[in-house]
mmCIF file of C-alpha atoms in Angstrom:
data_model
loop_
_atom_site.group_PDB
_atom_site.id
_atom_site.type_symbol
_atom_site.label_atom_id
_atom_site.label_comp_id
_atom_site.label_asym_id
_atom_site.label_seq_id
_atom_site.Cartn_x
_atom_site.Cartn_y
_atom_site.Cartn_z
ATOM 1 C CA MET A 1053 19.521 223.042 269.992
ATOM 2 C CA SER A 1054 20.172 219.985 267.819
ATOM 3 C CA LEU A 1055 17.411 217.789 266.396
ATOM 4 C CA ARG A 1056 18.471 214.914 268.615
ATOM 5 C CA ASN A 1057 18.149 216.987 271.767
ATOM 6 C CA ARG A 1058 14.757 218.336 270.655
ATOM 7 C CA LEU A 1059 13.466 214.809 270.061
ATOM 8 C CA LYS A 1060 14.839 213.636 273.391
ATOM 9 C CA LYS A 1061 13.171 216.521 275.181
ATOM 10 C CA SER A 1062 9.924 215.915 273.284
ATOM 11 C CA PHE A 1063 9.841 212.298 274.480
ATOM 12 C CA LYS A 1064 10.350 213.450 278.074
ATOM 13 C CA ASN A 1065 7.522 215.993 277.930
ATOM 14 C CA ARG A 1066 4.394 215.032 279.856
ATOM 15 C CA TYR A 1067 0.878 215.602 278.560
ATOM 16 C CA ARG A 1068 -2.511 215.432 280.228
ATOM 17 C CA LEU A 1069 -5.622 213.992 278.633
ATOM 18 C CA VAL A 1070 -8.649 215.686 280.218
ATOM 19 C CA ILE A 1071 -12.373 214.969 279.727
ATOM 20 C CA LEU A 1072 -14.626 217.941 280.706
ATOM 21 C CA ASN A 1073 -18.356 218.410 281.057
ATOM 22 C CA ASP A 1074 -19.391 220.550 278.104
ATOM 23 C CA GLU A 1075 -21.983 222.482 280.135
ATOM 24 C CA ASN A 1076 -20.096 223.516 283.293
ATOM 25 C CA PHE A 1077 -16.529 222.547 282.290
ATOM 26 C CA GLU A 1078 -16.299 220.201 285.264
ATOM 27 C CA GLU A 1079 -13.341 217.838 285.008
ATOM 28 C CA ARG A 1080 -14.584 214.260 284.716
ATOM 29 C CA PHE A 1081 -11.412 212.326 283.915
ATOM 30 C CA SER A 1082 -7.741 213.086 283.438
ATOM 31 C CA VAL A 1083 -4.611 211.051 282.864
ATOM 32 C CA LYS A 1084 -0.953 211.908 282.361
ATOM 33 C CA LEU A 1085 0.616 210.620 279.156
ATOM 34 C CA THR A 1086 3.986 210.550 277.442
ATOM 35 C CA LYS A 1087 4.840 209.739 273.860
ATOM 36 C CA PRO A 1088 6.504 206.385 274.721
ATOM 37 C CA LEU A 1089 3.402 205.382 276.725
ATOM 38 C CA VAL A 1090 1.080 206.296 273.836
ATOM 39 C CA PHE A 1091 3.208 204.301 271.396
ATOM 40 C CA SER A 1092 3.196 201.301 273.771
ATOM 41 C CA LEU A 1093 -0.605 201.411 274.161
ATOM 42 C CA VAL A 1094 -1.149 201.620 270.376
ATOM 43 C CA ALA A 1095 1.298 198.758 269.677
ATOM 44 C CA GLY A 1096 -0.217 196.579 272.417
ATOM 45 C CA GLY A 1097 -3.750 197.199 271.169
ATOM 46 C CA SER A 1098 -2.742 196.364 267.599
ATOM 47 C CA LEU A 1099 -1.075 193.137 268.756
ATOM 48 C CA LEU A 1100 -4.161 192.079 270.720
ATOM 49 C CA LEU A 1101 -6.342 192.834 267.681
ATOM 50 C CA VAL A 1102 -4.140 190.652 265.444
ATOM 51 C CA ILE A 1103 -4.178 187.783 267.984
ATOM 52 C CA ALA A 1104 -7.972 187.975 268.384
ATOM 53 C CA THR A 1105 -8.494 188.004 264.594
ATOM 54 C CA THR A 1106 -6.175 185.009 264.137
ATOM 55 C CA PHE A 1107 -7.994 183.059 266.865
ATOM 56 C CA ILE A 1108 -11.389 183.778 265.290
ATOM 57 C CA ILE A 1109 -10.196 182.660 261.849
ATOM 58 C CA ALA A 1110 -8.462 179.494 263.066
ATOM 59 C CA PHE A 1111 -10.791 178.145 265.771
ATOM 60 C CA THR A 1112 -14.330 179.340 265.027
ATOM 61 C CA PRO A 1113 -16.857 178.523 262.274
ATOM 62 C CA LEU A 1114 -16.464 182.064 260.917
ATOM 63 C CA ARG A 1115 -13.464 180.852 258.895
ATOM 64 C CA GLU A 1116 -15.873 179.151 256.478
ATOM 65 C CA TYR A 1117 -16.905 182.610 255.224
ATOM 66 C CA ILE A 1118 -13.305 183.529 254.356
ATOM 67 C CA PRO A 1119 -12.201 182.713 250.773
ATOM 68 C CA GLY A 1120 -9.820 179.759 250.727
ATOM 69 C CA TYR A 1121 -11.409 177.801 253.603
ATOM 70 C CA SER A 1122 -13.714 174.887 252.707
ATOM 71 C CA SER A 1123 -16.825 174.240 254.760
ATOM 72 C CA THR A 1124 -18.085 170.906 256.081
ATOM 73 C CA GLU A 1125 -21.132 171.146 253.830
ATOM 74 C CA LEU A 1126 -18.913 171.666 250.790
ATOM 75 C CA LYS A 1127 -16.872 168.585 251.686
ATOM 76 C CA ARG A 1128 -20.033 166.498 252.079
ATOM 77 C CA LEU A 1129 -21.324 167.677 248.691
ATOM 78 C CA ALA A 1130 -17.958 166.845 247.095
ATOM 79 C CA ILE A 1131 -18.168 163.289 248.425
ATOM 80 C CA GLN A 1132 -21.740 162.883 247.176
ATOM 81 C CA ASN A 1133 -20.852 164.301 243.752
ATOM 82 C CA ALA A 1134 -17.863 161.988 243.425
ATOM 83 C CA ALA A 1135 -20.037 158.978 244.265
ATOM 84 C CA ALA A 1136 -22.678 160.136 241.756
ATOM 85 C CA ILE A 1137 -20.028 160.567 239.043
ATOM 86 C CA ASP A 1138 -18.716 157.059 239.713
ATOM 87 C CA SER A 1139 -22.238 155.645 239.376
ATOM 88 C CA LEU A 1140 -22.851 157.583 236.136
ATOM 89 C CA GLU A 1141 -19.594 156.288 234.668
ATOM 90 C CA ARG A 1142 -20.709 152.731 235.405
ATOM 91 C CA GLN A 1143 -24.041 153.355 233.697
ATOM 92 C CA LEU A 1144 -22.302 154.942 230.704
ATOM 93 C CA GLN A 1145 -19.925 151.977 230.376
ATOM 94 C CA TYR A 1146 -22.860 149.561 230.533
ATOM 95 C CA ALA A 1147 -24.743 151.552 227.864
ATOM 96 C CA GLU A 1148 -21.713 151.499 225.569
ATOM 97 C CA ASN A 1149 -21.324 147.740 226.014
ATOM 98 C CA TYR A 1150 -25.037 147.252 225.363
ATOM 99 C CA LEU A 1151 -24.827 149.184 222.084
ATOM 100 C CA THR A 1152 -21.722 147.215 221.062
ATOM 101 C CA VAL A 1153 -23.485 143.888 221.644
ATOM 102 C CA LEU A 1154 -26.599 145.143 219.859
ATOM 103 C CA LYS A 1155 -24.519 146.159 216.820
ATOM 104 C CA SER A 1156 -22.868 142.735 216.796
ATOM 105 C CA VAL A 1157 -26.291 141.062 216.807
ATOM 106 C CA ILE A 1158 -27.559 143.276 213.978
ATOM 107 C CA SER A 1159 -24.434 142.711 211.865
ATOM 108 C CA GLY A 1160 -24.624 138.955 212.400
ATOM 109 C CA GLU A 1161 -21.414 138.552 214.399
ATOM 110 C CA ILE A 1162 -23.487 137.116 217.274
ATOM 111 C CA GLN A 1163 -26.241 134.612 216.488
ATOM 112 C CA PRO A 1164 -28.742 134.873 219.361
ATOM 113 C CA ASP A 1165 -31.465 132.336 220.060
ATOM 114 C CA ASP A 1166 -34.688 132.558 222.054
ATOM 115 C CA SER A 1167 -32.843 132.141 225.370
ATOM 116 C CA THR A 1168 -30.212 134.816 224.660
ATOM 117 C CA ASP A 1169 -30.376 137.871 226.927
ATOM 118 C CA ILE A 1170 -28.692 140.890 225.345
ATOM 119 C CA LYS A 1171 -28.518 142.681 228.692
ATOM 120 C CA MET A 1172 -26.648 139.723 230.167
ATOM 121 C CA LEU A 1173 -24.213 139.803 227.242
ATOM 122 C CA ALA A 1174 -23.598 143.495 227.878
ATOM 123 C CA GLU A 1175 -22.873 142.831 231.554
ATOM 124 C CA THR A 1176 -20.547 139.907 230.894
ATOM 125 C CA SER A 1177 -18.703 141.803 228.178
ATOM 126 C CA VAL A 1178 -17.203 144.177 230.736
ATOM 127 C CA GLN A 1179 -15.740 141.351 232.798
ATOM 128 C CA ILE A 1180 -12.057 140.538 232.334
ATOM 129 C CA ASP A 1181 -11.041 136.930 231.866
ATOM 130 C CA LEU A 1182 -8.174 136.309 234.278
ATOM 131 C CA THR A 1183 -7.928 132.559 233.798
ATOM 132 C CA ILE A 1184 -4.480 131.201 232.922
ATOM 133 C CA GLY A 1185 -4.320 129.665 229.457
ATOM 134 C CA LYS A 1186 -2.089 126.922 228.097
ATOM 135 C CA HIS A 1187 0.410 129.276 226.458
ATOM 136 C CA ASP A 1188 0.540 131.441 229.571
ATOM 137 C CA SER A 1189 1.305 128.412 231.734
ATOM 138 C CA LEU A 1190 4.126 127.316 229.414
ATOM 139 C CA LEU A 1191 5.639 130.811 229.437
ATOM 140 C CA ARG A 1192 5.469 130.946 233.233
ATOM 141 C CA TYR A 1193 7.184 127.556 233.466
ATOM 142 C CA GLU A 1194 10.015 128.586 231.108
ATOM 143 C CA ILE A 1195 10.651 131.817 233.011
ATOM 144 C CA GLU A 1196 10.646 130.024 236.366
ATOM 145 C CA GLN A 1197 13.189 127.509 235.079
ATOM 146 C CA GLU A 1198 15.441 130.280 233.795
ATOM 147 C CA GLU A 1199 15.200 132.461 236.876
ATOM 148 C CA GLN A 1200 15.235 129.887 239.671
ATOM 149 C CA PHE A 1201 19.032 130.216 240.135
ATOM 150 C CA ASN A 1202 19.213 133.912 239.250
ATOM 151 C CA LEU A 1203 19.457 135.379 242.744
ATOM 152 C CA GLN A 1204 19.231 139.152 242.993
ATOM 153 C CA PRO A 1205 20.486 140.429 246.355
ATOM 154 C CA VAL A 1206 18.366 143.036 248.114
ATOM 155 C CA SER A 1207 20.240 145.782 249.928
ATOM 156 C CA ARG A 1208 19.592 146.609 253.561
ATOM 157 C CA GLU A 1209 18.184 150.020 252.573
ATOM 158 C CA GLN A 1210 15.686 148.434 250.158
ATOM 159 C CA PHE A 1211 14.601 145.906 252.789
ATOM 160 C CA PHE A 1212 13.882 148.494 255.478
ATOM 161 C CA SER A 1213 12.268 150.904 253.005
ATOM 162 C CA ALA A 1214 9.665 148.205 252.339
ATOM 163 C CA LEU A 1215 8.979 147.778 256.041
ATOM 164 C CA LEU A 1216 8.856 151.395 257.242
ATOM 165 C CA LEU A 1217 5.293 152.191 256.233
ATOM 166 C CA PHE A 1218 3.083 155.276 256.599
ATOM 167 C CA PRO A 1219 0.022 154.898 258.914
ATOM 168 C CA PRO A 1220 -3.110 154.692 256.719
ATOM 169 C CA VAL A 1221 -5.420 156.332 259.328
ATOM 170 C CA ARG A 1222 -5.363 157.705 262.859
ATOM 171 C CA GLY A 1223 -7.340 155.598 265.306
ATOM 172 C CA VAL A 1224 -7.424 152.714 267.776
ATOM 173 C CA VAL A 1225 -6.980 149.054 266.805
ATOM 174 C CA VAL A 1226 -10.007 147.093 268.065
ATOM 175 C CA ALA A 1227 -9.482 143.776 266.205
ATOM 176 C CA GLY A 1228 -6.000 142.419 265.606
ATOM 177 C CA PHE A 1229 -4.387 140.093 263.106
ATOM 178 C CA ASP A 1230 -5.391 136.449 263.704
ATOM 179 C CA PRO A 1231 -4.400 134.039 260.886
ATOM 180 C CA GLU A 1232 -5.624 130.990 262.846
ATOM 181 C CA GLN A 1233 -9.182 132.362 262.608
ATOM 182 C CA LYS A 1234 -8.524 133.391 258.979
ATOM 183 C CA ASN A 1235 -8.731 137.035 260.050
ATOM 184 C CA TYR A 1236 -6.002 138.562 257.890
ATOM 185 C CA HIS A 1237 -6.941 142.205 258.463
ATOM 186 C CA ILE A 1238 -6.982 144.539 261.446
ATOM 187 C CA GLU A 1239 -9.906 146.796 262.320
ATOM 188 C CA ILE A 1240 -9.403 150.380 263.488
ATOM 189 C CA THR A 1241 -11.967 152.772 264.955
ATOM 190 C CA THR A 1242 -11.590 156.312 263.699
ATOM 191 C CA THR A 1243 -13.611 159.474 263.134
ATOM 192 C CA ASN A 1244 -16.192 160.132 260.430
ATOM 193 C CA SER A 1245 -14.703 161.021 257.034
ATOM 194 C CA GLU A 1246 -11.152 160.370 258.303
ATOM 195 C CA SER A 1247 -8.697 160.591 255.404
ATOM 196 C CA VAL A 1248 -7.102 157.319 254.287
ATOM 197 C CA LYS A 1249 -3.483 157.499 253.085
ATOM 198 C CA SER A 1250 -1.291 155.146 251.104
ATOM 199 C CA VAL A 1251 1.270 153.369 253.299
ATOM 200 C CA TYR A 1252 3.951 153.380 250.598
ATOM 201 C CA ASP A 1253 4.646 154.323 246.985
ATOM 202 C CA GLY A 1254 2.788 152.096 244.557
ATOM 203 C CA VAL A 1255 0.146 151.588 241.857
ATOM 204 C CA VAL A 1256 -3.600 151.160 242.363
ATOM 205 C CA VAL A 1257 -4.566 147.705 241.022
ATOM 206 C CA PHE A 1258 -8.155 147.629 242.323
ATOM 207 C CA ALA A 1259 -10.685 150.313 243.262
ATOM 208 C CA ASP A 1260 -14.300 149.206 243.309
ATOM 209 C CA PHE A 1261 -17.399 148.712 245.471
ATOM 210 C CA ASN A 1262 -17.803 145.665 247.716
ATOM 211 C CA PRO A 1263 -21.217 144.742 249.212
ATOM 212 C CA VAL A 1264 -19.604 143.820 252.550
ATOM 213 C CA TRP A 1265 -16.889 146.463 252.940
ATOM 214 C CA ASN A 1266 -18.246 149.331 250.791
ATOM 215 C CA HIS A 1267 -15.453 150.630 248.552
ATOM 216 C CA VAL A 1268 -12.144 148.744 248.577
ATOM 217 C CA VAL A 1269 -8.767 149.926 247.255
ATOM 218 C CA ILE A 1270 -5.777 147.624 246.661
ATOM 219 C CA ILE A 1271 -2.285 149.056 246.005
ATOM 220 C CA GLN A 1272 0.703 147.133 244.636
ATOM 221 C CA HIS A 1273 4.047 148.254 246.117
ATOM 222 C CA SER A 1274 7.643 147.233 245.519
ATOM 223 C CA ASN A 1275 9.140 144.069 247.055
ATOM 224 C CA ASP A 1276 5.930 142.150 246.210
ATOM 225 C CA LEU A 1277 4.046 144.081 248.913
ATOM 226 C CA ILE A 1278 0.275 144.659 248.625
ATOM 227 C CA SER A 1279 -1.867 146.844 250.905
ATOM 228 C CA VAL A 1280 -5.665 146.576 251.115
ATOM 229 C CA TYR A 1281 -7.960 149.361 252.384
ATOM 230 C CA ARG A 1282 -11.606 148.523 253.202
ATOM 231 C CA ASN A 1283 -14.783 150.403 254.221
ATOM 232 C CA LEU A 1284 -14.069 153.535 252.204
ATOM 233 C CA ALA A 1285 -16.569 156.226 251.249
ATOM 234 C CA PHE A 1286 -15.302 156.427 247.663
ATOM 235 C CA PRO A 1287 -11.870 156.060 246.039
ATOM 236 C CA LEU A 1288 -10.046 159.209 244.973
ATOM 237 C CA LYS A 1289 -7.624 157.131 242.886
ATOM 238 C CA ARG A 1290 -8.537 154.862 240.002
ATOM 239 C CA LYS A 1291 -7.029 151.631 238.771
ATOM 240 C CA GLY A 1292 -3.622 152.174 237.168
ATOM 241 C CA GLN A 1293 -2.826 155.480 238.911
ATOM 242 C CA ASN A 1294 0.421 155.944 240.833
ATOM 243 C CA VAL A 1295 0.311 157.000 244.492
ATOM 244 C CA ARG A 1296 2.950 158.279 246.897
ATOM 245 C CA ALA A 1297 3.475 157.362 250.528
ATOM 246 C CA GLY A 1298 1.137 159.453 252.692
ATOM 247 C CA GLU A 1299 -1.049 160.530 249.743
ATOM 248 C CA VAL A 1300 -4.799 160.585 250.457
ATOM 249 C CA ILE A 1301 -6.580 157.876 248.441
ATOM 250 C CA SER A 1302 -10.058 158.031 250.043
ATOM 251 C CA PHE A 1303 -12.075 158.723 253.219
ATOM 252 C CA VAL A 1304 -13.466 156.329 255.809
ATOM 253 C CA GLU A 1305 -17.178 155.591 255.346
ATOM 254 C CA SER A 1306 -19.146 157.608 257.940
ATOM 255 C CA THR A 1307 -21.592 156.030 260.358
ATOM 256 C CA CYS A 1308 -25.070 157.422 261.039
ATOM 257 C CA GLU A 1309 -25.198 156.185 264.640
ATOM 258 C CA PHE A 1310 -24.512 158.875 267.238
ATOM 259 C CA ASP A 1311 -22.704 156.685 269.798
ATOM 260 C CA SER A 1312 -20.579 154.604 267.395
ATOM 261 C CA LYS A 1313 -17.451 155.216 265.364
ATOM 262 C CA PRO A 1314 -16.727 153.976 261.831
ATOM 263 C CA ILE A 1315 -14.537 150.910 261.343
ATOM 264 C CA PHE A 1316 -11.613 150.896 258.911
ATOM 265 C CA ALA A 1317 -10.084 147.550 257.864
ATOM 266 C CA PHE A 1318 -6.509 147.196 256.614
ATOM 267 C CA GLU A 1319 -4.456 144.291 255.273
ATOM 268 C CA LEU A 1320 -0.843 143.674 254.260
ATOM 269 C CA TRP A 1321 0.308 140.875 251.942
ATOM 270 C CA GLN A 1322 3.783 139.968 250.689
ATOM 271 C CA LYS A 1323 4.350 137.293 248.047
ATOM 272 C CA GLY A 1324 0.858 135.957 248.664
ATOM 273 C CA GLN A 1325 1.345 135.632 252.432
ATOM 274 C CA PRO A 1326 -0.624 137.757 254.953
ATOM 275 C CA MET A 1327 1.396 139.960 257.307
ATOM 276 C CA ASN A 1328 0.570 141.572 260.633
ATOM 277 C CA PRO A 1329 0.396 145.344 259.924
ATOM 278 C CA GLN A 1330 1.068 146.216 263.579
ATOM 279 C CA LEU A 1331 4.617 144.861 263.227
ATOM 280 C CA PHE A 1332 5.479 147.508 260.623
ATOM 281 C CA ILE A 1333 3.117 150.425 261.321
ATOM 282 C CA ASN A 1334 2.718 152.434 264.515
ATOM 283 C CA PHE A 1335 -1.024 153.018 264.821
#
């Protein structure tokens, strides 16, 4: 008999699984089995085990104990540590400025009087003077005169690429754009610690704390487009860093009230004029 016929006959053979009482050999349970049935039961059980394990890992808190998955507590600690680092950097910068001013006083470069406050000098030394000087004004005027008739056409692709923007957060708009009331931003309710994303490729030009809106991030994009993100927990990007469309730049500041949701504020400006974000972004 060939091997093929023996295998075929072996698969057709029937077997009986019997459970007996060890004392009186009384038959308690019996079932007829075949090799294909046994293979089917083993494969089905293995598949159910894989599905159950995947469900436990993906949808239960047990996944936090598996290497590679971050826990909620770890995320909260990361946010606190980032805020603490930002505060320490501010203190370090102030200390460096204080020592610089103190050295200038000792060397005689600064002649203080009785009313001079060295701490105030250290604080003002970190501020950047953005006022326009005489030479700057003349240069601006010369460039404007040279470029006023130099028209550079913008292609249709460039125009629409500036208008098709990435949604900064997921949520519901509760306060719309109203320039008549000087309300140039929209307010969106979202979830605690919701990630905030850049709407388009650009460069961070401002990332600092605001007493009204917590942390604020401003990004300069192409086509003279500026996006403003308010009420952030802390900025993940610093001034001068490049960002891509859809890249996470921060998280929405969480609220401690049980029955309320955090508010995220967003603005769009182009060439110094406010724009309605809802015309270009599908929230």
